[in-house]
mmCIF file of C-alpha atoms and ligand atoms in Angstrom:
data_model
loop_
_atom_site.group_PDB
_atom_site.id
_atom_site.type_symbol
_atom_site.label_atom_id
_atom_site.label_comp_id
_atom_site.label_asym_id
_atom_site.label_seq_id
_atom_site.Cartn_x
_atom_site.Cartn_y
_atom_site.Cartn_z
ATOM 1 C CA MET A 1146 -62.795 190.599 150.240
ATOM 2 C CA THR A 1147 -59.195 189.373 150.539
ATOM 3 C CA ASP A 1148 -58.265 185.753 151.248
ATOM 4 C CA ILE A 1149 -57.076 186.835 154.712
ATOM 5 C CA ASP A 1150 -60.529 188.349 155.367
ATOM 6 C CA ARG A 1151 -62.210 185.164 154.153
ATOM 7 C CA ALA A 1152 -59.973 183.083 156.414
ATOM 8 C CA ALA A 1153 -60.685 185.416 159.368
ATOM 9 C CA GLU A 1154 -64.411 185.147 158.666
ATOM 10 C CA ARG A 1155 -64.168 181.352 158.816
ATOM 11 C CA LEU A 1156 -62.139 181.541 162.030
ATOM 12 C CA GLY A 1157 -64.812 183.842 163.461
ATOM 13 C CA LYS A 1158 -67.342 181.003 163.121
ATOM 14 C CA THR A 1159 -64.937 178.300 164.283
ATOM 15 C CA LYS A 1160 -65.546 176.607 167.634
ATOM 16 C CA ASN A 1161 -62.803 173.996 167.526
ATOM 17 C CA LEU A 1162 -59.481 174.883 165.955
ATOM 18 C CA LEU A 1163 -56.631 172.572 164.975
ATOM 19 C CA VAL A 1164 -53.264 173.970 163.852
ATOM 20 C CA ILE A 1165 -50.539 171.839 162.252
ATOM 21 C CA THR A 1166 -47.058 173.235 161.752
ATOM 22 C CA GLY A 1167 -43.883 172.192 159.970
ATOM 23 C CA ALA A 1168 -40.350 173.493 159.593
ATOM 24 C CA GLY A 1169 -41.477 176.600 157.628
ATOM 25 C CA ILE A 1170 -42.847 178.275 160.758
ATOM 26 C CA SER A 1171 -39.376 178.283 162.334
ATOM 27 C CA HIS A 1172 -37.581 179.423 159.173
ATOM 28 C CA GLU A 1173 -37.918 183.101 160.107
ATOM 29 C CA SER A 1174 -36.282 182.249 163.449
ATOM 30 C CA GLY A 1175 -33.190 181.278 161.446
ATOM 31 C CA ILE A 1176 -33.715 177.503 161.533
ATOM 32 C CA PRO A 1177 -33.196 175.717 158.204
ATOM 33 C CA THR A 1178 -36.110 173.711 156.789
ATOM 34 C CA PHE A 1179 -35.536 170.165 155.533
ATOM 35 C CA ARG A 1180 -36.427 170.391 151.863
ATOM 36 C CA GLY A 1181 -36.084 173.219 149.374
ATOM 37 C CA ASN A 1182 -33.155 175.301 148.211
ATOM 38 C CA ASP A 1183 -31.573 176.032 151.571
ATOM 39 C CA GLY A 1184 -33.033 172.943 153.263
ATOM 40 C CA LEU A 1185 -30.990 170.709 155.559
ATOM 41 C CA TRP A 1186 -31.136 167.881 153.062
ATOM 42 C CA GLN A 1187 -29.438 169.803 150.287
ATOM 43 C CA ASN A 1188 -26.237 169.003 152.170
ATOM 44 C CA TYR A 1189 -27.164 165.780 153.969
ATOM 45 C CA ARG A 1190 -29.088 162.720 152.835
ATOM 46 C CA ALA A 1191 -32.035 161.932 155.108
ATOM 47 C CA GLU A 1192 -31.313 158.225 154.985
ATOM 48 C CA GLU A 1193 -27.797 158.895 156.240
ATOM 49 C CA LEU A 1194 -28.938 160.795 159.310
ATOM 50 C CA ALA A 1195 -32.629 160.558 160.201
ATOM 51 C CA THR A 1196 -33.019 156.792 160.442
ATOM 52 C CA PRO A 1197 -32.428 154.235 163.203
ATOM 53 C CA GLU A 1198 -30.104 152.371 160.818
ATOM 54 C CA ALA A 1199 -27.906 155.458 160.418
ATOM 55 C CA PHE A 1200 -27.705 155.817 164.201
ATOM 56 C CA GLU A 1201 -26.811 152.171 164.651
ATOM 57 C CA ARG A 1202 -24.130 152.434 161.959
ATOM 58 C CA ASP A 1203 -22.610 155.773 162.959
ATOM 59 C CA PRO A 1204 -23.989 157.384 166.148
ATOM 60 C CA GLU A 1205 -21.139 159.901 166.206
ATOM 61 C CA THR A 1206 -22.007 161.459 162.811
ATOM 62 C CA VAL A 1207 -25.721 161.523 163.629
ATOM 63 C CA TRP A 1208 -25.019 163.226 166.979
ATOM 64 C CA GLU A 1209 -22.672 165.730 165.313
ATOM 65 C CA TRP A 1210 -25.562 166.716 163.020
ATOM 66 C CA TYR A 1211 -27.902 167.111 166.005
ATOM 67 C CA ASP A 1212 -25.267 168.994 168.002
ATOM 68 C CA TRP A 1213 -24.909 171.449 165.084
ATOM 69 C CA ARG A 1214 -28.693 171.897 164.838
ATOM 70 C CA ARG A 1215 -29.031 172.275 168.637
ATOM 71 C CA GLY A 1216 -26.433 175.072 168.382
ATOM 72 C CA ILE A 1217 -28.584 176.956 165.841
ATOM 73 C CA ILE A 1218 -31.870 176.259 167.632
ATOM 74 C CA GLY A 1219 -30.440 177.176 171.040
ATOM 75 C CA LYS A 1220 -29.810 180.705 169.796
ATOM 76 C CA ALA A 1221 -33.168 181.057 168.005
ATOM 77 C CA GLU A 1222 -36.200 182.881 169.364
ATOM 78 C CA PRO A 1223 -39.881 182.271 168.566
ATOM 79 C CA ASN A 1224 -41.016 184.581 165.747
ATOM 80 C CA GLY A 1225 -44.294 186.390 165.035
ATOM 81 C CA GLY A 1226 -45.798 183.199 163.593
ATOM 82 C CA HIS A 1227 -45.184 181.220 166.807
ATOM 83 C CA LEU A 1228 -46.560 184.089 168.903
ATOM 84 C CA ALA A 1229 -49.710 184.341 166.758
ATOM 85 C CA ILE A 1230 -50.369 180.613 167.298
ATOM 86 C CA LYS A 1231 -49.992 181.151 171.036
ATOM 87 C CA GLU A 1232 -52.643 183.904 170.713
ATOM 88 C CA LEU A 1233 -54.941 181.484 168.863
ATOM 89 C CA GLU A 1234 -54.609 179.028 171.766
ATOM 90 C CA GLU A 1235 -55.796 181.801 174.082
ATOM 91 C CA LEU A 1236 -58.736 182.694 171.838
ATOM 92 C CA TYR A 1237 -60.232 179.186 171.544
ATOM 93 C CA ASP A 1238 -61.340 176.900 174.379
ATOM 94 C CA ASN A 1239 -61.144 173.999 171.972
ATOM 95 C CA PHE A 1240 -57.702 174.183 170.461
ATOM 96 C CA LEU A 1241 -54.848 171.821 169.622
ATOM 97 C CA LEU A 1242 -51.493 172.425 167.991
ATOM 98 C CA ILE A 1243 -49.786 169.467 166.320
ATOM 99 C CA THR A 1244 -46.222 170.335 165.412
ATOM 100 C CA GLN A 1245 -43.823 168.205 163.416
ATOM 101 C CA ASN A 1246 -41.003 170.407 164.662
ATOM 102 C CA VAL A 1247 -38.546 169.133 167.240
ATOM 103 C CA ASP A 1248 -37.111 172.581 168.021
ATOM 104 C CA GLY A 1249 -39.313 173.369 171.048
ATOM 105 C CA LEU A 1250 -40.057 176.925 169.848
ATOM 106 C CA HIS A 1251 -43.842 176.587 170.192
ATOM 107 C CA GLY A 1252 -43.394 175.669 173.854
ATOM 108 C CA ARG A 1253 -41.085 178.645 174.310
ATOM 109 C CA ALA A 1254 -43.746 180.875 172.709
ATOM 110 C CA GLY A 1255 -46.138 179.666 175.414
ATOM 111 C CA ASN A 1256 -48.298 177.021 173.714
ATOM 112 C CA THR A 1257 -49.377 174.266 176.095
ATOM 113 C CA LYS A 1258 -52.187 172.498 174.204
ATOM 114 C CA MET A 1259 -49.647 170.936 171.912
ATOM 115 C CA VAL A 1260 -48.454 167.605 170.560
ATOM 116 C CA GLU A 1261 -44.828 167.406 169.381
ATOM 117 C CA ILE A 1262 -45.613 164.517 167.084
ATOM 118 C CA HIS A 1263 -42.005 163.942 165.887
ATOM 119 C CA GLY A 1264 -40.503 164.441 169.353
ATOM 120 C CA ASN A 1265 -38.140 167.054 170.747
ATOM 121 C CA LEU A 1266 -34.427 167.364 170.079
ATOM 122 C CA TRP A 1267 -33.672 168.601 173.605
ATOM 123 C CA ARG A 1268 -34.957 165.309 175.037
ATOM 124 C CA VAL A 1269 -32.811 162.178 174.923
ATOM 125 C CA ARG A 1270 -33.644 158.519 175.356
ATOM 126 C CA CYS A 1271 -31.480 155.724 176.688
ATOM 127 C CA GLU A 1272 -31.072 153.000 174.093
ATOM 128 C CA ARG A 1273 -31.014 150.315 176.803
ATOM 129 C CA GLU A 1274 -33.491 151.517 179.437
ATOM 130 C CA GLY A 1275 -35.849 153.564 177.244
ATOM 131 C CA THR A 1276 -35.904 156.315 179.890
ATOM 132 C CA THR A 1277 -36.053 159.931 178.720
ATOM 133 C CA SER A 1278 -34.509 163.097 180.132
ATOM 134 C CA MET A 1279 -33.694 166.615 178.996
ATOM 135 C CA LEU A 1280 -30.153 167.311 177.811
ATOM 136 C CA MET A 1281 -29.662 171.025 177.259
ATOM 137 C CA ASP A 1282 -25.840 171.291 176.872
ATOM 138 C CA VAL A 1283 -24.732 173.119 173.723
ATOM 139 C CA PRO A 1284 -22.299 172.028 172.458
ATOM 140 C CA LEU A 1285 -22.405 168.559 173.948
ATOM 141 C CA PRO A 1286 -19.379 167.885 176.157
ATOM 142 C CA SER A 1287 -18.874 164.486 174.519
ATOM 143 C CA ILE A 1288 -20.239 162.856 171.390
ATOM 144 C CA PRO A 1289 -22.047 160.487 171.383
ATOM 145 C CA PRO A 1290 -23.588 161.210 174.809
ATOM 146 C CA ARG A 1291 -24.118 158.255 177.113
ATOM 147 C CA CYS A 1292 -26.574 157.365 179.861
ATOM 148 C CA LYS A 1293 -25.367 156.800 183.433
ATOM 149 C CA CYS A 1294 -25.892 153.088 182.719
ATOM 150 C CA GLY A 1295 -23.239 153.332 179.971
ATOM 151 C CA ALA A 1296 -25.590 152.813 177.009
ATOM 152 C CA LEU A 1297 -25.905 155.294 174.141
ATOM 153 C CA LEU A 1298 -28.391 158.140 174.405
ATOM 154 C CA ARG A 1299 -30.321 159.051 171.257
ATOM 155 C CA PRO A 1300 -32.377 162.147 170.426
ATOM 156 C CA ASP A 1301 -36.007 161.474 171.456
ATOM 157 C CA VAL A 1302 -37.296 162.181 167.942
ATOM 158 C CA VAL A 1303 -39.097 160.071 165.328
ATOM 159 C CA TRP A 1304 -36.893 158.938 162.477
ATOM 160 C CA PHE A 1305 -37.993 157.511 159.116
ATOM 161 C CA GLY A 1306 -39.361 154.001 159.460
ATOM 162 C CA GLU A 1307 -40.154 154.480 163.157
ATOM 163 C CA SER A 1308 -43.686 154.571 164.501
ATOM 164 C CA LEU A 1309 -45.126 157.749 165.924
ATOM 165 C CA SER A 1310 -46.327 157.519 169.519
ATOM 166 C CA PRO A 1311 -49.776 155.852 169.661
ATOM 167 C CA HIS A 1312 -50.758 158.410 172.326
ATOM 168 C CA ALA A 1313 -49.850 161.335 170.020
ATOM 169 C CA LEU A 1314 -51.630 159.685 167.081
ATOM 170 C CA GLY A 1315 -54.727 159.180 169.245
ATOM 171 C CA GLN A 1316 -54.722 162.864 170.246
ATOM 172 C CA ALA A 1317 -54.305 163.844 166.582
ATOM 173 C CA ASP A 1318 -57.152 161.596 165.489
ATOM 174 C CA ARG A 1319 -59.540 162.987 168.112
ATOM 175 C CA ALA A 1320 -58.577 166.551 167.156
ATOM 176 C CA MET A 1321 -59.115 165.840 163.434
ATOM 177 C CA GLU A 1322 -62.552 164.409 164.251
ATOM 178 C CA ALA A 1323 -63.568 167.334 166.480
ATOM 179 C CA CYS A 1324 -62.165 170.356 164.652
ATOM 180 C CA ASP A 1325 -64.217 172.474 162.294
ATOM 181 C CA THR A 1326 -61.178 174.326 160.946
ATOM 182 C CA LEU A 1327 -57.555 173.302 160.381
ATOM 183 C CA ILE A 1328 -54.762 175.808 159.741
ATOM 184 C CA VAL A 1329 -51.726 174.055 158.264
ATOM 185 C CA VAL A 1330 -48.536 176.102 158.284
ATOM 186 C CA GLY A 1331 -45.105 175.709 156.713
ATOM 187 C CA THR A 1332 -45.041 172.049 155.816
ATOM 188 C CA SER A 1333 -44.189 170.520 152.442
ATOM 189 C CA GLY A 1334 -46.766 167.750 152.986
ATOM 190 C CA ALA A 1335 -44.121 165.197 152.026
ATOM 191 C CA VAL A 1336 -43.843 163.165 155.229
ATOM 192 C CA TYR A 1337 -46.500 160.715 156.411
ATOM 193 C CA PRO A 1338 -48.607 160.242 158.389
ATOM 194 C CA VAL A 1339 -48.931 164.012 159.049
ATOM 195 C CA ALA A 1340 -49.067 164.703 155.283
ATOM 196 C CA SER A 1341 -52.426 162.902 155.215
ATOM 197 C CA PHE A 1342 -53.979 164.905 158.089
ATOM 198 C CA PRO A 1343 -55.309 167.835 155.986
ATOM 199 C CA SER A 1344 -57.197 165.499 153.645
ATOM 200 C CA THR A 1345 -58.521 163.534 156.629
ATOM 201 C CA VAL A 1346 -59.894 166.757 158.153
ATOM 202 C CA LYS A 1347 -61.386 167.770 154.794
ATOM 203 C CA SER A 1348 -63.020 164.354 154.286
ATOM 204 C CA ARG A 1349 -64.584 164.625 157.755
ATOM 205 C CA GLY A 1350 -66.185 167.944 156.805
ATOM 206 C CA GLY A 1351 -63.548 170.364 158.137
ATOM 207 C CA PHE A 1352 -62.334 173.557 156.481
ATOM 208 C CA VAL A 1353 -58.624 173.745 155.599
ATOM 209 C CA ILE A 1354 -56.560 176.936 155.508
ATOM 210 C CA GLU A 1355 -52.984 176.553 154.273
ATOM 211 C CA ILE A 1356 -50.185 179.047 154.942
ATOM 212 C CA ASN A 1357 -46.955 178.519 153.007
ATOM 213 C CA THR A 1358 -44.494 180.481 150.914
ATOM 214 C CA GLU A 1359 -45.275 178.215 147.955
ATOM 215 C CA PRO A 1360 -47.908 175.743 146.723
ATOM 216 C CA THR A 1361 -47.669 172.191 148.120
ATOM 217 C CA PRO A 1362 -49.666 168.976 147.619
ATOM 218 C CA ILE A 1363 -51.954 170.305 150.401
ATOM 219 C CA SER A 1364 -52.880 173.384 148.324
ATOM 220 C CA SER A 1365 -55.177 171.407 146.040
ATOM 221 C CA ILE A 1366 -57.427 170.348 148.927
ATOM 222 C CA ALA A 1367 -57.178 173.592 150.931
ATOM 223 C CA ASN A 1368 -60.309 175.778 151.001
ATOM 224 C CA ILE A 1369 -58.062 178.834 151.256
ATOM 225 C CA ALA A 1370 -54.323 178.971 150.535
ATOM 226 C CA LEU A 1371 -52.474 182.011 151.849
ATOM 227 C CA TYR A 1372 -49.067 182.376 150.230
ATOM 228 C CA GLY A 1373 -46.353 184.260 152.068
ATOM 229 C CA LYS A 1374 -44.226 184.032 155.201
ATOM 230 C CA SER A 1375 -46.052 182.655 158.215
ATOM 231 C CA GLY A 1376 -44.365 185.314 160.384
ATOM 232 C CA ASP A 1377 -46.271 187.937 158.360
ATOM 233 C CA ILE A 1378 -49.515 186.121 157.555
ATOM 234 C CA LEU A 1379 -50.371 184.610 160.941
ATOM 235 C CA PRO A 1380 -50.213 187.917 162.873
ATOM 236 C CA GLU A 1381 -52.285 189.549 160.082
ATOM 237 C CA LEU A 1382 -54.837 186.761 160.330
ATOM 238 C CA VAL A 1383 -55.119 187.043 164.121
ATOM 239 C CA LYS A 1384 -55.520 190.827 163.788
ATOM 240 C CA ALA A 1385 -58.300 190.385 161.207
ATOM 241 C CA LEU A 1386 -59.961 187.781 163.453
ATOM 242 C CA ARG A 1387 -59.859 190.066 166.491
ATOM 243 C CA SER A 1388 -61.476 192.888 164.491
ATOM 244 C CA ASN A 1389 -64.251 190.602 163.214
ATOM 245 C CA PRO A 1390 -67.393 191.816 165.064
ATOM 246 C CA ALA A 1391 -68.996 188.354 164.729
ATOM 247 C CA PHE A 1392 -66.133 186.746 166.709
ATOM 248 C CA SER A 1393 -66.408 186.374 170.444
ATOM 249 C CA PRO A 1394 -63.435 184.629 172.016
ATOM 250 C CA SER A 1395 -64.506 181.519 173.940
HETATM 251 C C1 BJW B 1476 -42.489 178.355 154.788
HETATM 252 C C2 BJW B 1476 -41.601 179.364 155.195
HETATM 253 C C3 BJW B 1476 -42.146 180.495 155.860
HETATM 254 C C4 BJW B 1476 -40.471 177.777 154.260
HETATM 255 N N1 BJW B 1476 -43.457 180.565 156.053
HETATM 256 N N2 BJW B 1476 -43.783 178.459 154.982
HETATM 257 C C5 BJW B 1476 -47.244 156.610 153.233
HETATM 258 C C6 BJW B 1476 -46.808 156.782 151.939
HETATM 259 C C7 BJW B 1476 -45.448 156.819 151.650
HETATM 260 C C8 BJW B 1476 -44.492 156.694 152.669
HETATM 261 C C9 BJW B 1476 -44.934 156.523 153.941
HETATM 262 C C10 BJW B 1476 -46.283 156.479 154.218
HETATM 263 N N3 BJW B 1476 -46.417 156.311 155.554
HETATM 264 C C11 BJW B 1476 -45.197 156.297 156.132
HETATM 265 C C12 BJW B 1476 -44.262 156.403 155.167
HETATM 266 C C13 BJW B 1476 -42.789 156.412 155.377
HETATM 267 C C14 BJW B 1476 -42.257 157.725 155.896
HETATM 268 C C15 BJW B 1476 -42.548 158.831 154.901
HETATM 269 O O1 BJW B 1476 -43.400 159.675 155.097
HETATM 270 N N4 BJW B 1476 -41.793 158.898 153.839
HETATM 271 C C16 BJW B 1476 -41.972 159.978 152.860
HETATM 272 C C17 BJW B 1476 -40.644 160.689 152.660
HETATM 273 C C18 BJW B 1476 -42.596 159.441 151.607
HETATM 274 N N5 BJW B 1476 -42.800 158.045 157.210
HETATM 275 C C19 BJW B 1476 -42.308 157.526 158.297
HETATM 276 O O2 BJW B 1476 -41.390 156.730 158.276
HETATM 277 C C20 BJW B 1476 -42.950 157.928 159.607
HETATM 278 N N6 BJW B 1476 -43.235 156.750 160.358
HETATM 279 C C21 BJW B 1476 -44.331 156.003 160.110
HETATM 280 O O3 BJW B 1476 -45.229 156.372 159.386
HETATM 281 O O4 BJW B 1476 -44.319 154.783 160.771
HETATM 282 C C22 BJW B 1476 -45.134 153.739 160.237
HETATM 283 C C23 BJW B 1476 -44.617 153.335 158.860
HETATM 284 C C24 BJW B 1476 -43.259 153.245 158.605
HETATM 285 C C25 BJW B 1476 -42.781 152.895 157.326
HETATM 286 C C26 BJW B 1476 -43.689 152.651 156.290
HETATM 287 C C27 BJW B 1476 -45.060 152.763 156.545
HETATM 288 C C28 BJW B 1476 -45.524 153.102 157.837
HETATM 289 C C29 BJW B 1476 -41.970 158.727 160.461
HETATM 290 C C30 BJW B 1476 -41.666 160.063 159.868
HETATM 291 C C31 BJW B 1476 -40.622 160.758 160.746
HETATM 292 C C32 BJW B 1476 -40.153 162.069 160.133
HETATM 293 N N7 BJW B 1476 -38.996 162.504 160.847
HETATM 294 C C33 BJW B 1476 -38.400 163.790 160.486
HETATM 295 C C34 BJW B 1476 -37.115 163.971 161.318
HETATM 296 C C35 BJW B 1476 -37.478 164.314 162.765
HETATM 297 C C36 BJW B 1476 -36.265 164.481 163.622
HETATM 298 C C37 BJW B 1476 -35.413 165.676 163.246
HETATM 299 O O5 BJW B 1476 -35.899 166.766 162.986
HETATM 300 O O6 BJW B 1476 -34.211 165.474 163.236
HETATM 301 O O7 BJW B 1476 -39.326 164.857 160.730
HETATM 302 S S1 BJW B 1476 -38.079 163.919 158.731
HETATM 303 C C38 BJW B 1476 -38.457 165.645 158.626
HETATM 304 O O8 BJW B 1476 -39.604 165.840 157.755
HETATM 305 C C39 BJW B 1476 -38.904 166.062 160.037
HETATM 306 C C40 BJW B 1476 -40.077 166.948 159.732
HETATM 307 O O9 BJW B 1476 -40.915 167.040 160.880
HETATM 308 C C41 BJW B 1476 -40.723 166.262 158.561
HETATM 309 C C42 BJW B 1476 -41.639 167.143 157.750
HETATM 310 O O10 BJW B 1476 -40.944 168.187 157.157
HETATM 311 P P1 BJW B 1476 -41.621 169.629 157.039
HETATM 312 O O11 BJW B 1476 -41.859 170.153 158.393
HETATM 313 O O12 BJW B 1476 -42.785 169.559 156.146
HETATM 314 O O13 BJW B 1476 -40.426 170.494 156.434
HETATM 315 P P2 BJW B 1476 -40.025 170.723 154.882
HETATM 316 O O14 BJW B 1476 -38.651 171.245 154.867
HETATM 317 O O15 BJW B 1476 -40.297 169.520 154.093
HETATM 318 O O16 BJW B 1476 -41.035 171.846 154.379
HETATM 319 C C43 BJW B 1476 -40.954 173.184 154.850
HETATM 320 C C44 BJW B 1476 -42.093 173.959 154.212
HETATM 321 O O17 BJW B 1476 -42.093 175.258 154.774
HETATM 322 C C45 BJW B 1476 -41.972 174.115 152.699
HETATM 323 O O18 BJW B 1476 -43.231 173.797 152.110
HETATM 324 C C46 BJW B 1476 -41.659 175.614 152.493
HETATM 325 O O19 BJW B 1476 -42.232 176.134 151.313
HETATM 326 C C47 BJW B 1476 -42.299 176.210 153.721
HETATM 327 N N8 BJW B 1476 -41.728 177.474 154.219
HETATM 328 N N9 BJW B 1476 -40.318 179.075 154.859
HETATM 329 C C48 BJW B 1476 -44.247 179.630 155.613
HETATM 330 N N10 BJW B 1476 -41.343 181.583 156.290
#
């Protein structure tokens, strides 16, 4: 029996599925990851761009970085990995996707039972009023963009040192408590609190399946680690699940 078959067998018995994704799932859509050889932070230092201090110091540079990324993401399409996760949402009544990605590709693939736990880079927030709105222009007509009230707009994302939304954390906690299986895809497991979610699920009795091109700190606690591109492995896994005679979609 292959590891994919073993994973499909587990999914066949699963009643409540949690999926967590990171930048790796969007890599095959042409979006750079953060860490690794061609990661975004080979060229930029995180502390210079993804912190509130950096934005306070130099909003123009931070917005130029986001404008560049919005240009890449605006042209990208969901890949086979995103579409397979959308299929999983259809197959399970009890399903939640937690994505660390701010690119919006899971939503474009059709997922609705989803928490964008680090925000969304198409949404902006007024620094003075705290109100949010969508800003889809690519490239931005002026940098840094401003609210009608005159204050700076910022990307509605979670930077280092900022708290994640208590509502999103509550949803994540309930899903970690309820799920019997977690599939964790394309994350280096370097950024907290999400990096701790797989071990939380495991300690609460859940089964952890990791999908990544390479081993990560999550691999040591995963029950099954599937190494390869998520755009190949996830569709294969869904196919194996669908052909499992013991599986009846809920
Ligand atoms: C493929 C693939 C393919 C490639 N198929 N796989 C506990 C201990 C230590 C520190 C902390 C802690 N708790 C909190 C902290 C501080 C900090 C933190 O985690 N620091 C670490 C660096 C140590 N965390 C925070 O500040 C968080 N806030 C918080 O916890 O508030 C309370 C608090 C604050 C301070 C102290 C204590 C408590 C906020 C974190 C916000 C992260 N924000 C970013 C930017 C978002 C906006 C934007 O995108 O511009 O989120 S950083 C960046 O990293 C982004 C990502 O969502 C996140 C995770 O990255 P991800 O997705 O894992 O990407 P990569 O590139 O790292 O990995 C890609 C993976 O894909 C690799 O493994 C590849 O192999 C794989 N791959 N192709 C499958 N085809």
